[in-house]
Coordinates of C-alpha atoms in Angstrom, one line a residue:
M1081 CA -0.2 0.1 0.0
I1082 CA 3.0 2.3 1.1
E1083 CA 4.3 1.7 -2.5
R1084 CA 1.0 2.8 -4.1
L1085 CA 0.9 5.7 -2.1
Y1086 CA 4.7 6.8 -3.9
R1087 CA 3.4 6.2 -7.2
L1088 CA 0.6 8.2 -6.5
A1089 CA 2.8 11.5 -4.5
T1090 CA 4.2 12.1 -8.1
Y1091 CA 0.4 14.0 -8.7
K1092 CA 0.2 15.4 -5.3
S1093 CA 0.9 19.0 -6.5
P1094 CA -1.7 18.8 -9.4
L1095 CA -4.3 17.2 -6.7
L1096 CA -4.2 19.1 -4.7
L1097 CA -4.5 22.7 -7.0
G1098 CA -7.0 20.9 -8.7
M1099 CA -9.2 20.2 -5.6
M1100 CA -8.0 24.8 -4.6
G1101 CA -9.9 25.1 -8.0
L1102 CA -13.0 23.5 -7.8
N1103 CA -13.6 24.4 -4.1
F1104 CA -13.6 27.9 -6.2
L1105 CA -15.8 27.1 -8.2
L1106 CA -18.1 25.5 -5.9
T1107 CA -18.3 28.3 -3.5
G1108 CA -18.5 30.8 -6.3
I1109 CA -22.0 29.0 -7.3
D1110 CA -22.9 29.1 -3.4
V1111 CA -22.0 32.7 -3.1
L1112 CA -24.5 32.8 -6.3
I1113 CA -27.2 31.4 -5.0
A1114 CA -26.9 33.0 -1.7
H1115 CA -26.7 36.5 -2.6
S1116 CA -28.8 36.6 -5.6
Q1117 CA -31.5 37.0 -2.7
N1118 CA -30.7 40.4 -2.1
S1119 CA -30.8 41.1 -6.1
F1120 CA -26.1 41.1 -4.9
F1121 CA -26.5 44.4 -3.0
R1122 CA -23.2 47.4 -2.3
W1123 CA -20.6 44.7 -2.5
E1124 CA -21.7 41.5 -2.9
L1125 CA -20.8 41.2 -6.3
I1126 CA -16.7 41.1 -5.7
P1127 CA -16.7 37.4 -4.1
L1128 CA -18.0 36.4 -7.1
I1129 CA -16.3 38.3 -9.8
F1130 CA -12.9 37.1 -7.8
S1131 CA -14.6 33.4 -8.0
P1132 CA -13.8 32.6 -11.8
L1133 CA -10.9 34.7 -11.7
A1134 CA -8.8 32.4 -8.5
V1135 CA -10.2 29.6 -10.5
L1136 CA -8.5 30.5 -14.3
A1137 CA -5.6 31.4 -11.8
I1138 CA -5.0 28.3 -10.6
L1139 CA -5.4 26.7 -14.4
G1140 CA -2.9 28.5 -15.4
Q1141 CA -0.3 27.3 -12.3
L1142 CA -1.3 23.9 -13.2
I1143 CA -0.9 24.2 -16.7
F1144 CA 2.4 27.3 -16.8
S1145 CA 3.7 26.0 -13.6
R1146 CA 7.5 26.3 -14.9
N1147 CA 6.5 30.4 -16.3
A1148 CA 7.2 32.6 -13.7
V1149 CA 4.7 35.3 -14.3
I1150 CA 2.1 33.2 -14.2
K1151 CA 3.5 32.2 -10.8
R1152 CA 3.3 35.7 -9.6
V1153 CA -0.1 36.6 -11.1
F1154 CA -1.1 33.3 -9.1
Q1155 CA 0.5 34.4 -5.7
A1156 CA -1.4 37.6 -6.6
V1157 CA -5.1 36.1 -6.9
M1158 CA -4.9 34.3 -3.8
W1159 CA -3.2 37.0 -1.8
I1160 CA -6.4 39.3 -3.0
G1161 CA -8.4 35.9 -1.6
V1162 CA -7.1 36.2 1.8
I1163 CA -8.3 39.6 1.8
V1164 CA -11.7 38.6 0.3
G1165 CA -12.2 36.3 2.5
V1166 CA -12.0 39.0 5.8
M1167 CA -13.5 41.4 4.7
G1168 CA -16.4 39.4 3.6
T1169 CA -17.0 38.2 7.3
F1170 CA -16.6 41.7 8.3
F1171 CA -19.5 42.3 5.7
H1172 CA -21.2 39.7 7.0
L1173 CA -20.9 40.8 10.5
T1174 CA -22.0 44.2 9.9
G1175 CA -24.6 43.2 8.3
N1176 CA -26.2 41.2 10.9
A1177 CA -25.6 44.1 13.8
T1178 CA -28.8 46.3 12.8
S1179 CA -28.1 47.8 16.5
S1180 CA -26.1 48.9 18.9
R1181 CA -27.5 46.4 21.6
E1182 CA -27.6 43.6 19.2
S1183 CA -27.3 40.2 21.0
Y1184 CA -24.5 37.8 20.4
Y1185 CA -26.9 35.1 19.3
N1186 CA -28.1 37.5 16.4
L1187 CA -25.0 38.9 15.4
L1188 CA -23.5 35.5 14.7
I1189 CA -26.5 33.0 14.2
T1190 CA -29.0 34.5 13.1
G1191 CA -28.5 36.6 9.5
S1192 CA -25.6 37.0 7.0
P1193 CA -23.6 33.0 7.9
V1194 CA -20.3 34.3 9.4
A1195 CA -17.9 31.9 8.8
A1196 CA -18.8 31.6 5.1
P1197 CA -17.1 34.1 3.2
I1198 CA -13.2 32.9 4.9
A1199 CA -13.7 30.0 3.4
F1200 CA -12.1 32.3 0.4
A1201 CA -9.3 33.3 2.8
G1202 CA -9.3 29.5 3.9
I1203 CA -8.9 27.8 0.3
S1204 CA -6.2 30.9 -0.6
C1205 CA -3.7 29.9 2.1
Y1206 CA -3.7 26.5 1.0
A1207 CA -3.4 26.8 -2.8
L1208 CA -0.3 29.3 -2.2
A1209 CA 0.6 26.6 0.7
S1210 CA 0.4 23.6 -1.7
E1211 CA 2.7 26.0 -4.7
H1212 CA 5.5 27.5 -1.7
Y1213 CA 6.5 24.4 -0.1
R1214 CA 7.9 21.2 -0.8
G1215 CA 8.7 18.1 1.4
S1216 CA 7.3 17.5 5.0
S1217 CA 7.4 20.9 5.3
R1218 CA 4.4 21.2 3.4
R1219 CA 2.8 18.5 4.5
S1220 CA 2.6 19.5 8.0
K1221 CA 1.1 22.9 7.1
L1222 CA -1.5 21.4 4.8
L1223 CA -2.5 19.4 7.7
I1224 CA -2.6 22.3 10.3
L1225 CA -4.7 24.4 7.4
V1226 CA -7.1 21.3 7.1
G1227 CA -7.2 21.1 11.1
L1228 CA -8.2 24.9 10.9
A1229 CA -10.9 24.2 8.2
F1230 CA -12.4 21.0 10.1
L1231 CA -13.0 24.1 13.0
G1232 CA -14.3 26.4 10.8
A1233 CA -16.5 23.6 10.0
V1234 CA -17.6 23.0 13.5
L1235 CA -18.2 26.8 14.5
A1236 CA -20.7 27.4 10.6
A1237 CA -22.8 23.6 12.0
Y1238 CA -22.6 25.2 15.9
F1239 CA -24.0 28.0 14.5
D1240 CA -27.0 26.9 12.0
H1241 CA -27.2 24.3 15.0
A1242 CA -28.0 26.3 17.4
R1243 CA -30.8 27.7 15.7
L1244 CA -33.1 24.5 16.5
G1245 CA -31.5 24.3 20.3
F1246 CA -29.2 21.2 18.6
K1247 CA -33.0 19.2 18.7
P1248 CA -32.6 16.5 17.1
I1249 CA -29.3 15.8 19.6
Y1250 CA -27.8 14.2 16.5
T1251 CA -27.4 18.0 15.3
L1252 CA -24.4 17.6 18.1
I1253 CA -22.9 14.7 15.5
P1254 CA -21.0 16.9 13.3
I1255 CA -19.2 19.4 15.6
L1256 CA -18.1 15.9 17.3
S1257 CA -16.6 14.4 14.2
G1258 CA -15.4 17.4 13.3
T1259 CA -13.4 18.7 16.7
L1260 CA -12.1 15.4 16.6
A1261 CA -11.0 15.5 12.8
A1262 CA -9.1 19.1 13.9
L1263 CA -7.9 17.4 16.3
S1264 CA -6.4 14.4 14.0
C1265 CA -4.9 16.6 11.9
F1266 CA -3.2 18.8 14.4
Y1267 CA -1.5 15.9 15.5
M1268 CA -0.9 14.4 12.6
A1269 CA 1.1 17.7 11.8
N1270 CA 3.5 17.4 14.5
S1271 CA 4.4 13.9 14.2
Q1272 CA 5.8 10.8 12.8
A1273 CA 3.3 9.2 11.9
T1274 CA 3.0 5.3 12.6
H1275 CA 1.0 2.6 10.5
L1276 CA -1.6 2.2 13.5
E1277 CA -1.6 6.5 13.1
N1278 CA -2.3 6.7 9.8
Y1279 CA -5.0 3.9 9.5
S1280 CA -6.6 5.6 12.3
F1281 CA -6.0 8.8 10.9
I1282 CA -7.7 8.1 7.5
S1283 CA -10.9 6.1 9.1
I1284 CA -11.4 9.5 11.2
L1285 CA -11.6 11.6 7.9
G1286 CA -14.2 8.4 6.5
L1287 CA -16.0 9.1 9.3
N1288 CA -16.8 13.0 9.0
M1289 CA -16.8 11.7 5.1
I1290 CA -19.9 9.4 5.9
V1291 CA -21.2 12.8 8.2
G1292 CA -20.9 14.5 5.7
M1293 CA -23.0 12.6 2.9
L1294 CA -26.1 12.1 5.7
G1295 CA -25.8 15.4 6.8
F1296 CA -26.6 16.1 2.9
G1297 CA -29.1 14.0 3.1
F1298 CA -30.9 15.0 5.8
H1299 CA -30.6 18.8 5.1
V1300 CA -32.3 17.9 1.5
L1301 CA -35.7 15.7 3.3
G1302 CA -35.7 18.7 6.0
N1303 CA -36.3 21.4 3.3
L1304 CA -39.0 19.5 1.6
T1305 CA -40.7 18.5 4.5
G1306 CA -44.4 19.6 4.5
T1307 CA -43.9 21.7 0.8
Q1308 CA -45.6 19.9 -2.7
T1309 CA -42.5 22.3 -4.8
I1310 CA -39.4 22.7 -4.1
V1311 CA -38.9 26.5 -2.0
W1312 CA -35.1 27.6 -3.1
A1313 CA -35.1 29.8 0.7
R1314 CA -35.1 27.0 2.6
F1315 CA -32.2 25.3 0.6
L1316 CA -30.1 29.1 1.9
Y1317 CA -31.6 29.5 4.7
R1318 CA -33.5 26.7 7.1
N1319 CA -31.0 23.8 5.9
P1320 CA -28.0 24.2 3.9
I1321 CA -27.4 21.8 1.7
M1322 CA -23.5 22.7 1.2
G1323 CA -22.6 23.1 4.5
P1324 CA -22.8 18.8 5.3
L1325 CA -20.7 18.8 2.1
L1326 CA -17.8 21.0 3.7
F1327 CA -17.3 17.9 5.8
C1328 CA -17.0 15.4 2.9
N1329 CA -14.4 17.9 1.2
L1330 CA -12.0 18.5 3.8
A1331 CA -11.4 14.3 4.7
L1332 CA -10.9 14.4 1.2
L1333 CA -8.2 17.5 1.3
G1334 CA -6.8 15.6 4.5
G1335 CA -6.2 12.5 2.7
I1336 CA -5.0 14.1 -0.1
S1337 CA -2.6 16.1 2.4
I1338 CA -0.9 13.0 4.1
L1339 CA 0.2 11.4 0.6
P1340 CA 4.2 10.9 0.6
E1341 CA 5.6 13.8 -1.3
S1342 CA 7.1 13.6 -4.6
Q1343 CA 11.0 13.7 -3.5
R1344 CA 13.6 11.6 -4.9
L1345 CA 14.9 9.0 -1.9
S1346 CA 18.1 6.6 -2.0
E1347 CA 17.2 2.8 -1.8
N1348 CA 17.8 2.9 1.5
D1349 CA 15.8 5.9 3.1
H1350 CA 12.9 4.7 0.6
L1351 CA 12.8 0.9 2.6
E1352 CA 13.5 2.5 5.8
S1353 CA 10.2 4.8 4.9
I1354 CA 8.0 1.4 4.4
H1355 CA 9.3 -0.8 7.4
S1356 CA 8.5 2.9 9.7
A1357 CA 4.9 3.4 8.7

């Protein structure tokens, strides 16, 4: 199995960038649907303009990775993504604060999802790290970023499910599974994992993949309950269907992040890595 991973490691960098391009595309579609409800009020066009630019920048980096100009453009666009994510979070918070006496409950739980815009910053940082670092340093930093993203997903699930008072009780499952995944990512990022630890980590990621798919099903069924037709507003504000799929996405990213790095090893080093794993 380890030898197969070493063969797959050759494609690690394209896989990482490809996943980031897909993330920008899906996030842009999600934002398009959500912001269309407000007729793209004020600054809401910014993430819609940025998303296709980010996809193009990643495609350019994938195809012309040795071109210095393309690389600088890619880096500039990704840093803009960080700014877009931070500013979007600020706008969502200020948009929810309708008065100076607004409660934290209304500020964080009702209204615009405050954890959503920061996804642009997270995807951008992941793309930058995947291209800037190599070797064990890249593996460590990517796992830390995936761990932070799992914490963000946990916060998003917490805010979303808090509106229901965490009823039914199984709405706590993604919070628990996501927290476990985040802690596992941090542990794997700072240790030389054994064979058993690798399999345990993959099992935790698989658990979150299942949780995400089940959550998607529950959200769809919840939005269809009691209606004769599809009410799109429910899919946006009642049970957002993209939310649970974030756990599937992060589980996949965690799996790609622990792939061996494609670096030339001596025969002794290669045998040592197989036996130690």
